[in-house]
Short mmCIF file of C-alpha atoms in Angstrom, two decimals:
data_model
loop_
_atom_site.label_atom_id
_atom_site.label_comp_id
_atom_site.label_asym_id
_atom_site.label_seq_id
_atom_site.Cartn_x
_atom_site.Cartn_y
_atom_site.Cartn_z
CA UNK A 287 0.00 0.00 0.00
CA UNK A 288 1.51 3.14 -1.19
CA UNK A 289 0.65 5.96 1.91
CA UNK A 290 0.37 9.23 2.63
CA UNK A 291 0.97 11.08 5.77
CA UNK A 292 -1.65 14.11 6.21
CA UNK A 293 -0.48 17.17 8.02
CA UNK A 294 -2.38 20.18 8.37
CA UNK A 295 -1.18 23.02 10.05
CA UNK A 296 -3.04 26.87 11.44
CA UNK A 297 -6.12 27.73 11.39
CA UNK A 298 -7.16 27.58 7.16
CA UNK A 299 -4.86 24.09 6.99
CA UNK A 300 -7.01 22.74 9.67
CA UNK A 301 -10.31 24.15 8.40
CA UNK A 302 -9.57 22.83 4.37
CA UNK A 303 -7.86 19.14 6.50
CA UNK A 304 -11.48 18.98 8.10
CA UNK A 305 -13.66 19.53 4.75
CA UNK A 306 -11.28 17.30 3.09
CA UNK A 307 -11.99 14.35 5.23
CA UNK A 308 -15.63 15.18 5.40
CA UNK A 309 -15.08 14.42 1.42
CA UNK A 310 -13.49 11.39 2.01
CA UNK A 311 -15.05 9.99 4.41
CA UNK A 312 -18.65 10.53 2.52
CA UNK A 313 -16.69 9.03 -0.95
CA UNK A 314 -15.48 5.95 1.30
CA UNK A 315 -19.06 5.45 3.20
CA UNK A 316 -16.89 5.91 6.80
CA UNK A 317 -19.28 6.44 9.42
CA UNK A 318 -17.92 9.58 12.01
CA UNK A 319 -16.53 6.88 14.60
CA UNK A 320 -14.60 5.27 11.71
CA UNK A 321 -16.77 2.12 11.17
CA UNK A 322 -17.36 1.23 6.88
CA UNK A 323 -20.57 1.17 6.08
CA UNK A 324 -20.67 0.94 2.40
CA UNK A 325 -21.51 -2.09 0.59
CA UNK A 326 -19.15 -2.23 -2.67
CA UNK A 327 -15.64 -3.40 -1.55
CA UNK A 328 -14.15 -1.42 -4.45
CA UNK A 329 -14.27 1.80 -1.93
CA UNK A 330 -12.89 -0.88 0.98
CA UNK A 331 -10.27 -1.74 -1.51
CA UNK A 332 -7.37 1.25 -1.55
CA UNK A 333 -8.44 3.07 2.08
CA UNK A 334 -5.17 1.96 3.26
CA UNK A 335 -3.52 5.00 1.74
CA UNK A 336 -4.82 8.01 4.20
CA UNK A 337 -6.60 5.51 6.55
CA UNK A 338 -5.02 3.40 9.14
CA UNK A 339 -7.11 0.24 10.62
CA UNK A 340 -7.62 -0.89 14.49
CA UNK A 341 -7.88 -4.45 15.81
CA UNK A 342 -11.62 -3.22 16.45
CA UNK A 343 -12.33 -2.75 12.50
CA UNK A 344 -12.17 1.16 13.17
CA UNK A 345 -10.72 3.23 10.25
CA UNK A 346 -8.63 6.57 11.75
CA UNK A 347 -7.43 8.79 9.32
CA UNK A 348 -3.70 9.13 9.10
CA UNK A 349 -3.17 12.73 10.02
CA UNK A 350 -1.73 15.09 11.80
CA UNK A 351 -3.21 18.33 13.32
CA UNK A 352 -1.58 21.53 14.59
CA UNK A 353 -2.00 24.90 15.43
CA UNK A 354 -0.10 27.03 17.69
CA UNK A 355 -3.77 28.18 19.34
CA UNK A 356 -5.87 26.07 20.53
CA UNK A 357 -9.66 27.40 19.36
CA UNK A 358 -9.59 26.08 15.87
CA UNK A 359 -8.52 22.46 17.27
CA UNK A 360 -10.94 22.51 19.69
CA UNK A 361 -13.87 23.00 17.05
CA UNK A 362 -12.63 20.24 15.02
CA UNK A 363 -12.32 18.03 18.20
CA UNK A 364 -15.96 18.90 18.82
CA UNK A 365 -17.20 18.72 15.45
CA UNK A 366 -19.15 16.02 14.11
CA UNK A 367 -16.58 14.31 12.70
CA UNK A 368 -14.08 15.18 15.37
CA UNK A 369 -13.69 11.62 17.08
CA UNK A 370 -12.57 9.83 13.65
CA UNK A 371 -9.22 11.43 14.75
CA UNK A 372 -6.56 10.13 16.87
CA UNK A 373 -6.87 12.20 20.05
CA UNK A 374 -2.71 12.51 20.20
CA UNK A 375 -2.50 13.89 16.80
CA UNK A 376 -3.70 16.88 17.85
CA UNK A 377 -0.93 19.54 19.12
CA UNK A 378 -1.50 23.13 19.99
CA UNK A 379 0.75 25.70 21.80
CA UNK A 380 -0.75 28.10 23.56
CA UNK A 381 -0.47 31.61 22.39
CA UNK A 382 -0.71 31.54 18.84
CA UNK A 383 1.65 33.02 15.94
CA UNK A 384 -0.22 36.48 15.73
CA UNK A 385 0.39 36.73 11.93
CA UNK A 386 3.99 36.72 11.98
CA UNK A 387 5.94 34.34 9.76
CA UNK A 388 8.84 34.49 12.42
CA UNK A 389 7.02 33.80 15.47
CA UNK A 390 5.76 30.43 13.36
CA UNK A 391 9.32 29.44 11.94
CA UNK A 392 12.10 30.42 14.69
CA UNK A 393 10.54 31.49 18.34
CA UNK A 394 7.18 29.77 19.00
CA UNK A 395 6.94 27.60 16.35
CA UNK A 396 10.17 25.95 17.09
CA UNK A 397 8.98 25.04 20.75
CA UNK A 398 6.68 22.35 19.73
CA UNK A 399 8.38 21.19 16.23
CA UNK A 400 10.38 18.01 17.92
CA UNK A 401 7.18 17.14 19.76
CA UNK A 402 4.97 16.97 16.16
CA UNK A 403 8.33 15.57 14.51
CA UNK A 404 7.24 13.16 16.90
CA UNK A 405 3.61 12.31 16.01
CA UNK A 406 4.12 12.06 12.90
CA UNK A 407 7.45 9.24 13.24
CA UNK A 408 4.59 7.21 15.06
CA UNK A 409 2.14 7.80 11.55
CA UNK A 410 5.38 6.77 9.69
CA UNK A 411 6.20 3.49 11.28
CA UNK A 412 2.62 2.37 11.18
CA UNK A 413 2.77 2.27 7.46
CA UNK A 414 4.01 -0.33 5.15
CA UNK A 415 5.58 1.79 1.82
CA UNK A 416 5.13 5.32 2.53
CA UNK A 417 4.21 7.16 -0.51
CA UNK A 418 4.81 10.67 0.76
CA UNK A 419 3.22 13.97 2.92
CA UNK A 420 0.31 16.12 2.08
CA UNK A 421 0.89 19.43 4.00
CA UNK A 422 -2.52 21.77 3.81
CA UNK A 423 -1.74 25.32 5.09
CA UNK A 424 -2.27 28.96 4.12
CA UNK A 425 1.01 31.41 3.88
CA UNK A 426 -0.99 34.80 4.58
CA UNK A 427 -0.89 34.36 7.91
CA UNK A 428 1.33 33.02 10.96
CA UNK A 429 1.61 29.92 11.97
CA UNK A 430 0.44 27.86 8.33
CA UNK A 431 2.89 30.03 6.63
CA UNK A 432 5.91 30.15 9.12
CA UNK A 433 5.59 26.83 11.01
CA UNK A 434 4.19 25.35 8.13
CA UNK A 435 7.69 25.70 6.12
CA UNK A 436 9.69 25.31 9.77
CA UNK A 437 7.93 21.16 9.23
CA UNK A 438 8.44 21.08 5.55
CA UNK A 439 11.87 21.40 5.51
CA UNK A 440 12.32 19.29 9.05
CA UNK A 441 10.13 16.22 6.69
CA UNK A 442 12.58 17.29 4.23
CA UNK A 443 15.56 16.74 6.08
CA UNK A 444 14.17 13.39 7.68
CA UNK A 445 12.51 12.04 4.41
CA UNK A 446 14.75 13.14 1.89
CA UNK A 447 13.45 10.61 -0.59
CA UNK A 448 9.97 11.25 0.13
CA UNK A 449 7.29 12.96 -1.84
CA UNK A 450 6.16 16.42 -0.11
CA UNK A 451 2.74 18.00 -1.51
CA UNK A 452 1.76 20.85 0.02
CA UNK A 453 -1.33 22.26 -0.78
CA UNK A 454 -0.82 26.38 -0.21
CA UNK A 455 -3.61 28.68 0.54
CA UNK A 456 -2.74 32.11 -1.40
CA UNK A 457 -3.36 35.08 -0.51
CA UNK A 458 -5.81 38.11 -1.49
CA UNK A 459 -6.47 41.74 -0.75
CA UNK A 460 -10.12 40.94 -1.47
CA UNK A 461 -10.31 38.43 1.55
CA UNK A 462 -7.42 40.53 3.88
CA UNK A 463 -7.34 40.81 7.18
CA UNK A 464 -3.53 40.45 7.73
CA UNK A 465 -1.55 43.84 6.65
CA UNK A 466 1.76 41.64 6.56
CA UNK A 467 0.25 38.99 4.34
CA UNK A 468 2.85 39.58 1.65
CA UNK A 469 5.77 39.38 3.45
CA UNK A 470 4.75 36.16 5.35
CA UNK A 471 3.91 34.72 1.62
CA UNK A 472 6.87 35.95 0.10
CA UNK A 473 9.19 34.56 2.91
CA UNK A 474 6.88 31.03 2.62
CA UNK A 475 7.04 30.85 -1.18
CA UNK A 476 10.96 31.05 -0.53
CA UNK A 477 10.66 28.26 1.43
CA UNK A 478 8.53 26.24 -0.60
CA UNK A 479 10.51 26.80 -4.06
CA UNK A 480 13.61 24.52 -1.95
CA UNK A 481 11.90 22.10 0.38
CA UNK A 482 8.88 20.84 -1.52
CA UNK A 483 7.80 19.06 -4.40
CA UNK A 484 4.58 20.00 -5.76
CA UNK A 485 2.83 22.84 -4.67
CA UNK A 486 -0.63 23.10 -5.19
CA UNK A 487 -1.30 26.67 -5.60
CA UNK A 488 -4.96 27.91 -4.65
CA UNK A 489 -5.59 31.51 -4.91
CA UNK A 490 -7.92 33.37 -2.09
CA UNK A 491 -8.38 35.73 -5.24
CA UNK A 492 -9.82 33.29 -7.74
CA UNK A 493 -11.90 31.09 -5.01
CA UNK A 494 -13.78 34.67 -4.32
CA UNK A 495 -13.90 35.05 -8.27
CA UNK A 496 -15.39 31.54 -8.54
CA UNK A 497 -17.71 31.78 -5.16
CA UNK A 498 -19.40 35.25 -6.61
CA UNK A 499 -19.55 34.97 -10.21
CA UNK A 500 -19.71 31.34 -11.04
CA UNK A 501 -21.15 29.82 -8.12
CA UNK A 502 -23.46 33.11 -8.13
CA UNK A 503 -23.32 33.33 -4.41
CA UNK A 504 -24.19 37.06 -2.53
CA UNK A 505 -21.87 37.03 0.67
CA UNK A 506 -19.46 33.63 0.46
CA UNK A 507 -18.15 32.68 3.67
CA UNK A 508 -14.32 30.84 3.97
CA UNK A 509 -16.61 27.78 4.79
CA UNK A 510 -17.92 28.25 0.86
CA UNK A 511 -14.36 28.66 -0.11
CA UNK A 512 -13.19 25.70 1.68
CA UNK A 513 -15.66 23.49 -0.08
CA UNK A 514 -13.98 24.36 -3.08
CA UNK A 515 -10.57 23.56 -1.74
CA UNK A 516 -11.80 19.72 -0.80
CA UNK A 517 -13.27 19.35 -3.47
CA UNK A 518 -9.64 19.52 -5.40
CA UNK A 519 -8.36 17.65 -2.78
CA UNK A 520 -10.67 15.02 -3.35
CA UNK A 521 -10.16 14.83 -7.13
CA UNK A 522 -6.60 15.29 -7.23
CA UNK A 523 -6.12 11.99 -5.02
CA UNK A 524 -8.83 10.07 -6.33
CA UNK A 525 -7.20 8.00 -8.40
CA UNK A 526 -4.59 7.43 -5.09
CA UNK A 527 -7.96 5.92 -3.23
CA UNK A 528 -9.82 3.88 -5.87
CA UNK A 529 -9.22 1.48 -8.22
CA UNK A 530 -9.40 2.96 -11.93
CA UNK A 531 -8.29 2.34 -16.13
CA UNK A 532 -5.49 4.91 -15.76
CA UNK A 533 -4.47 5.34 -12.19
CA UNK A 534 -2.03 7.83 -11.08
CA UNK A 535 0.14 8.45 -7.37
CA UNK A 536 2.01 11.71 -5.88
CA UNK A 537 5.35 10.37 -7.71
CA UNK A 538 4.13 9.86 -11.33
CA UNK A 539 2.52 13.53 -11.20
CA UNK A 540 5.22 14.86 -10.14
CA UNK A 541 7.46 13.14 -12.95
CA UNK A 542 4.67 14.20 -15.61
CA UNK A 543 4.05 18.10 -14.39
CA UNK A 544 7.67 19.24 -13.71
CA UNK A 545 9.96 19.49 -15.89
CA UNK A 546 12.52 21.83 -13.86
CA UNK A 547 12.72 21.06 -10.50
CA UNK A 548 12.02 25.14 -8.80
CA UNK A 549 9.07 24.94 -11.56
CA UNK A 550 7.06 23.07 -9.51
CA UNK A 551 3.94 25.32 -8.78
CA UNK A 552 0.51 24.01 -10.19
CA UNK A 553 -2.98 25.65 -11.13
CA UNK A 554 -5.97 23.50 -10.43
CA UNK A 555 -9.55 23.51 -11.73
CA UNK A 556 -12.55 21.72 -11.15
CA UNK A 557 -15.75 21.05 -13.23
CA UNK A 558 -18.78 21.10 -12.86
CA UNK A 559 -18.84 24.33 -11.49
CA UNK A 560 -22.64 26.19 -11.76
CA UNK A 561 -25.03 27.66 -9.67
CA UNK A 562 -27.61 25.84 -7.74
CA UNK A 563 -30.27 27.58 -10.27
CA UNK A 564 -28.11 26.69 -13.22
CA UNK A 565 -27.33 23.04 -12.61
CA UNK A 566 -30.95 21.85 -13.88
CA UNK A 567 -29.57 23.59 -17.50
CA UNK A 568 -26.48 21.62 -17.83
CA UNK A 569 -25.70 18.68 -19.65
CA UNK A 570 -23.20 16.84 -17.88
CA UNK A 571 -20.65 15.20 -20.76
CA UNK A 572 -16.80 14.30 -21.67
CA UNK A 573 -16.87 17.25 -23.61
CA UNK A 574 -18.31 19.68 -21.04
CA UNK A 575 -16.45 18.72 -18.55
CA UNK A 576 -13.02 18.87 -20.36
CA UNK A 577 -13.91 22.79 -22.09
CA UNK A 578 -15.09 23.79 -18.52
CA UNK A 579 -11.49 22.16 -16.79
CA UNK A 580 -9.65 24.39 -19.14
CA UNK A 581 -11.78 27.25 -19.04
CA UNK A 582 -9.97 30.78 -16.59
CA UNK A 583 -13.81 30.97 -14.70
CA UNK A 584 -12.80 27.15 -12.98
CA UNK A 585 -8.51 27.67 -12.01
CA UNK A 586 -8.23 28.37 -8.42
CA UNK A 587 -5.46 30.65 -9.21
CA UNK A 588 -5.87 34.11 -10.59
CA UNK A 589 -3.65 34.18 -13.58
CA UNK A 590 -5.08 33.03 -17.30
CA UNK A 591 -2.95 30.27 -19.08
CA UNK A 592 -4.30 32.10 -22.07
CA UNK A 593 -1.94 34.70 -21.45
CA UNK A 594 0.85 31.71 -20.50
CA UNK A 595 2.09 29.19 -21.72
CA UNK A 596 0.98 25.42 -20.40
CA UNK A 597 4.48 23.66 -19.67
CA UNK A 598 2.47 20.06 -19.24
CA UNK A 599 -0.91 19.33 -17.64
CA UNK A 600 -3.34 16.25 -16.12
CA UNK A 601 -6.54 15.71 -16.35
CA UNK A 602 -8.66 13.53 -13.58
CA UNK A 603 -12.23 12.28 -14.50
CA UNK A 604 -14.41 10.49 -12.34
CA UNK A 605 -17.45 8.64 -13.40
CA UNK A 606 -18.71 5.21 -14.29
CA UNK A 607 -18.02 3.47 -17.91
CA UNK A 608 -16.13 6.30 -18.92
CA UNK A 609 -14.43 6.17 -22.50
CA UNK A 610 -10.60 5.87 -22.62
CA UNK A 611 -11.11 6.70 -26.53
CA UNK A 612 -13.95 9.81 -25.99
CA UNK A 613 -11.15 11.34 -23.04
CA UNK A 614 -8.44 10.85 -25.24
CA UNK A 615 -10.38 11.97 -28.38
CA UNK A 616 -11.35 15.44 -26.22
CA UNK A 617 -8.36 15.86 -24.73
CA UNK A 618 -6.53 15.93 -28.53
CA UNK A 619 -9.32 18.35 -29.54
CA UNK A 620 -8.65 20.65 -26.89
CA UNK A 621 -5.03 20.67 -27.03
CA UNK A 622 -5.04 21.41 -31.07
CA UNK A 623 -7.86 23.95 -30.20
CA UNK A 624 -4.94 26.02 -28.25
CA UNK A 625 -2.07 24.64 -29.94
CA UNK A 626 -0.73 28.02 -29.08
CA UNK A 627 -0.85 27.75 -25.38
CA UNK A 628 1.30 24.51 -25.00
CA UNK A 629 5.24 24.52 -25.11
CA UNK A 630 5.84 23.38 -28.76
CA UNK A 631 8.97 21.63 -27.11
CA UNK A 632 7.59 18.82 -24.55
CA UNK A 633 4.91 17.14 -27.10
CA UNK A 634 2.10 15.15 -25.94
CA UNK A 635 2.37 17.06 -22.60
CA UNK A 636 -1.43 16.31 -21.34
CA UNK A 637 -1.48 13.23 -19.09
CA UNK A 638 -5.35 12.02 -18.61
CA UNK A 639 -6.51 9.19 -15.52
CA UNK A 640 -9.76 7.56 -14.92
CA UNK A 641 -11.15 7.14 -11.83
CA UNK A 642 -14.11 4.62 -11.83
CA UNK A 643 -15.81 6.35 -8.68
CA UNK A 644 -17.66 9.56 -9.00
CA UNK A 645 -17.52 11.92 -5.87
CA UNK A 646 -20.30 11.90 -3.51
CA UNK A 647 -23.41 13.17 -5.40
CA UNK A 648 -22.16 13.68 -8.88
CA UNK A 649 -22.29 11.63 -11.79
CA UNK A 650 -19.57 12.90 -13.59
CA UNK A 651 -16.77 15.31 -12.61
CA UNK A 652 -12.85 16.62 -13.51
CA UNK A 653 -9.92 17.80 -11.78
CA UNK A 654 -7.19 19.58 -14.00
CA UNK A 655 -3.98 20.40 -12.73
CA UNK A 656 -1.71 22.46 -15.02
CA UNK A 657 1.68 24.09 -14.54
CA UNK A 658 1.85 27.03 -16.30
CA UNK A 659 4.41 29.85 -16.82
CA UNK A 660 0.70 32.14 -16.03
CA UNK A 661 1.67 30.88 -12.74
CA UNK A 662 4.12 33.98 -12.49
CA UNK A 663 0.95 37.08 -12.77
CA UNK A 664 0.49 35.46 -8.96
CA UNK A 665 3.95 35.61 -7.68
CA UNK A 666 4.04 39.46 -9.42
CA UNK A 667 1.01 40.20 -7.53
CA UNK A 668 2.23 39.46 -4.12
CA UNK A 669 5.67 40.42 -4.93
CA UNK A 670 4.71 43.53 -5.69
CA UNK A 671 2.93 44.46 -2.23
CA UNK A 672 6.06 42.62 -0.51
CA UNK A 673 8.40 45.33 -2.44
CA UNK A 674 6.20 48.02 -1.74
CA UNK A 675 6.52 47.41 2.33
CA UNK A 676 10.18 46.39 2.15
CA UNK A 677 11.35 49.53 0.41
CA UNK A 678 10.19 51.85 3.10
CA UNK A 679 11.01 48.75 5.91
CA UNK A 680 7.75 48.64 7.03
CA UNK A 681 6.58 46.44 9.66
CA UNK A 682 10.06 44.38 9.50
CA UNK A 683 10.83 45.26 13.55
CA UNK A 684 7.98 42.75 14.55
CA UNK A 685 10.01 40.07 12.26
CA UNK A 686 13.73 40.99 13.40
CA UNK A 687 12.19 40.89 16.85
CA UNK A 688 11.58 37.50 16.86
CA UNK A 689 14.63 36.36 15.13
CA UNK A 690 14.30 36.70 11.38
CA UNK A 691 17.41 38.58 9.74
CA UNK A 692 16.74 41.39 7.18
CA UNK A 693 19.17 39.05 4.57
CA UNK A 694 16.34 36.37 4.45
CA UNK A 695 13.64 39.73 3.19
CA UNK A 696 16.18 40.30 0.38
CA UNK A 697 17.01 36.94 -0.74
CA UNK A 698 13.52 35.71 -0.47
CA UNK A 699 12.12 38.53 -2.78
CA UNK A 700 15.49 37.79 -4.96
CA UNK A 701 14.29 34.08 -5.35
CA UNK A 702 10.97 35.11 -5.96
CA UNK A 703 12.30 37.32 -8.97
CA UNK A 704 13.98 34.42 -10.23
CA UNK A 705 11.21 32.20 -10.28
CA UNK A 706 9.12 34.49 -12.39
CA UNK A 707 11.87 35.22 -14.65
CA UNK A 708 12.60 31.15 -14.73
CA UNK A 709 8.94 31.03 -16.16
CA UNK A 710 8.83 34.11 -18.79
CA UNK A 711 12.24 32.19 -20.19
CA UNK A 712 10.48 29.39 -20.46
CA UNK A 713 7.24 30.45 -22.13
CA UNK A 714 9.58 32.44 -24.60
CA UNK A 715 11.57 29.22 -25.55
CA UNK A 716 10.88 27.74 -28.86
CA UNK A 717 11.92 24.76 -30.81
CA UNK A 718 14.18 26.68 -32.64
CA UNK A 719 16.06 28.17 -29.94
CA UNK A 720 19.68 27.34 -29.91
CA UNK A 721 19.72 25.57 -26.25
CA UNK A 722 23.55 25.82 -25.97
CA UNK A 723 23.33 29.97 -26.61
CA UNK A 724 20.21 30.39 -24.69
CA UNK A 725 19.44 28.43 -21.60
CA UNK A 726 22.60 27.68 -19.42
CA UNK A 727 25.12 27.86 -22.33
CA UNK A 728 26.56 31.21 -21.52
CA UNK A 729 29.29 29.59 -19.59
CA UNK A 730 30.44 27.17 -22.56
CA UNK A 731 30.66 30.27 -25.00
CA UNK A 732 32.88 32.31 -22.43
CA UNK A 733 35.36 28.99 -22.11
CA UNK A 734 35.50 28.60 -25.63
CA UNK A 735 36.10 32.29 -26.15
CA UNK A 736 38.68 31.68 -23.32
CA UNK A 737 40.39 28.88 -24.71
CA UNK A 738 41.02 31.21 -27.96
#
């Protein structure tokens, strides 16, 4: 059984951790006290991979939940679902990180890290292959964003060869309430571009987008917004829970979707997206589903590939008897439909899997998970309220206070520069490009030139 560790960490990690097991607990017919109740052993069949199983038959969901306050744990604790968790796995320090990326990484923070270092060794040994982690955390605020990195590069260090997915809650002036939002992103994001894998990028910006326009809804609430999150969640590691024609795992999207090792930041989508009056109006097809994946109104980030350039791409469906020919058949449309849009120089860069179990209440649905160079209109965005701050130093006393160093501000804005200049060289590239004068072959024409 190829597993994965959950870990989700402040208060949004916990809140998008709870909705996602809600998902998968509904997908997997788990009662809330763990016990199966489904009667097709297909959804028995892969719950191995975030589930662990007593000697009682009880299934307890392999995760791991922190917060340095207490009041968001306590809610999940009490929630409905709340005693499917394993009360140990919950860890809490007292005072909280107040919105400071320093008080989460180096002073507070660092207090508790060898006790949840701890917790989740225990998660570790109970498995048989370990596939990987699945961080869930937001990097606006304190404790996701500072602590979250402090663990990521601690599960780095202790599982080098380990995949880490971290699925990163972006930041938004249209949802603000942290003034210092950009600087505990930009310092994150620095973090994130070393120590993890895949980063699944989901943009407070475009969920609001999606919430008001799409979803048509008057006042959304970070509940509504949530949703959306798990319901990613769910697709993107569907076809890690169930049986399917063309499964997938954390490794082989990972191998497909980066092709550069820093590029590793993805845009997700899901369809169907429509209002509840809408719904009744749709038609529900292959062919809907793929044009709405790809469509700017579904990305949870707020950039439009249109604009970018598609490095490679997967799409997830989910659905009974679906066609491997009709997926394939769309999917080739699509891609010669914006021919323009995809690197000319990886070909065939869409992967496609099938999962044979719809989520709960649908028929038919898609995930799509791209990494594009549009990526970069994101990282601009918050860079550019970062720089703003920095030049005048505001606000940095609260971060030097507590043990940051004004070096890590300048190289973490200098990494972020390089990351969006990384992806403008590569949407730029084209076939013809002569790799050896371009990209990294600077240093061979100075030798030569040397040499003479």
């Amino acid at each position: 059984m190829r597993e994965i560790v959950s870990v989700a960490v402040g208060q949004c990690g916990n809140q998008i951790g709870t909705n996602f097991w809600e998902n998968i607990q509904k997908e997997h017919c788990i009662s809330s006290d763990g016990q199966f109740q489904g009667t097709n052993e297909i959804l028995k069949e892969n719950l191995g991979v975030y589930f662990s199983q007593t000697m009682n038959d009880r299934y307890v969901p392999r995760s791991v939940l922190v917060d340095l306050e207490s009041g968001v744990l306590d809610n999940v604790k009490s929630s409905t679902n709340g005693k499917i968790f394993r009360p140990d796995n919950f860890i809490s320090a007292e005072s909280g990180a107040g919105n400071n990326w320093a008080t989460g990484h180096y002073t507070l923070g660092a207090e508790i890290a060898d006790s949840v270092m701890d917790i989740i060794r225990k998660e570790v040994e109970q498995t048989e292959c370990l596939q990987g982690f699945q961080i869930t955390h937001s990097i606006g605020g304190g404790t996701g964003s500072g602590f979250g990195t402090l663990l990521i590069a601690k599960l780095k260090e202790e599982f080098p060869d380990k995949m880490l997915t971290t699925f990163s809650v972006f930041p938004s002036p249209k949802t603000s309430d942290v003034v210092t939002e950009a600087y505990n992103a930009v310092l994150s994001i620095n973090q994130l571009i070393e120590n993890s894998e895949q980063v699944f990028c989901l943009d407070n910006e475009a969920l609001i987008d999606i919430c008001t326009k799409t979803l048509k809804l008057s006042n959304p609430s970070f509940n509504d917004m949530n949703s959306l999150v798990a319901g990613v969640m769910s697709g993107v590691t569907s076809s890690l829970r169930f049986p399917g024609q063309l499964n997938s795992d954390l490794r082989k999207l990972a191998v497909n979707l980066v092709p550069f090792p820093r590029l590793h930041f993805y845009v997700v989508g899901l369809a169907p997206l429509a209002s509840v009056h809408n719904q009744a109006y749709h038609t529900l097809s292959i062919s809907e589903i793929t044009s709405q994946m790809f469509s700017k109104k579904n990305l949870m980030s707020a950039c439009d590939p249109i604009q970018g350039k598609y490095l490679a791409a997967s799409a997830i469906y989910r659905g009974q008897n679906i066609s491997t020919k009709e997926v394939d058949d769309q999917i080739a449309l699509l891609q010669r439909k914006f021919s323009n849009n995809f690197v000319e120089w990886i070909p065939n860069n869409i992967k496609s899997s099938i999962c044979d179990v719809a989520p709960h209440g649908q028929t038919l649905s898609g995930t799509f998970i791209a990494n594009s160079t549009s990526i970069q209109d994101v990282f601009k965005r918050i860079g550019y309220s970062f720089h703003q701050m920095y030049k005048r130093k505001a606000f940095l006393f609260g971060y030097l206070n507590e043990g940051c160093e004004e070096m890590e501000f300048t190289e973490a804005e200098s990494n972020l520069n390089d990351l969006v200049s990384e992806y403008q060289q590569y949407q730029e590239a084209t076939l013809e490009d002569d790799v050896d004068q371009g990209f990294g072959g600077e240093e061979e024409h100075q030798t030569e030139e040397y040499e003479q």
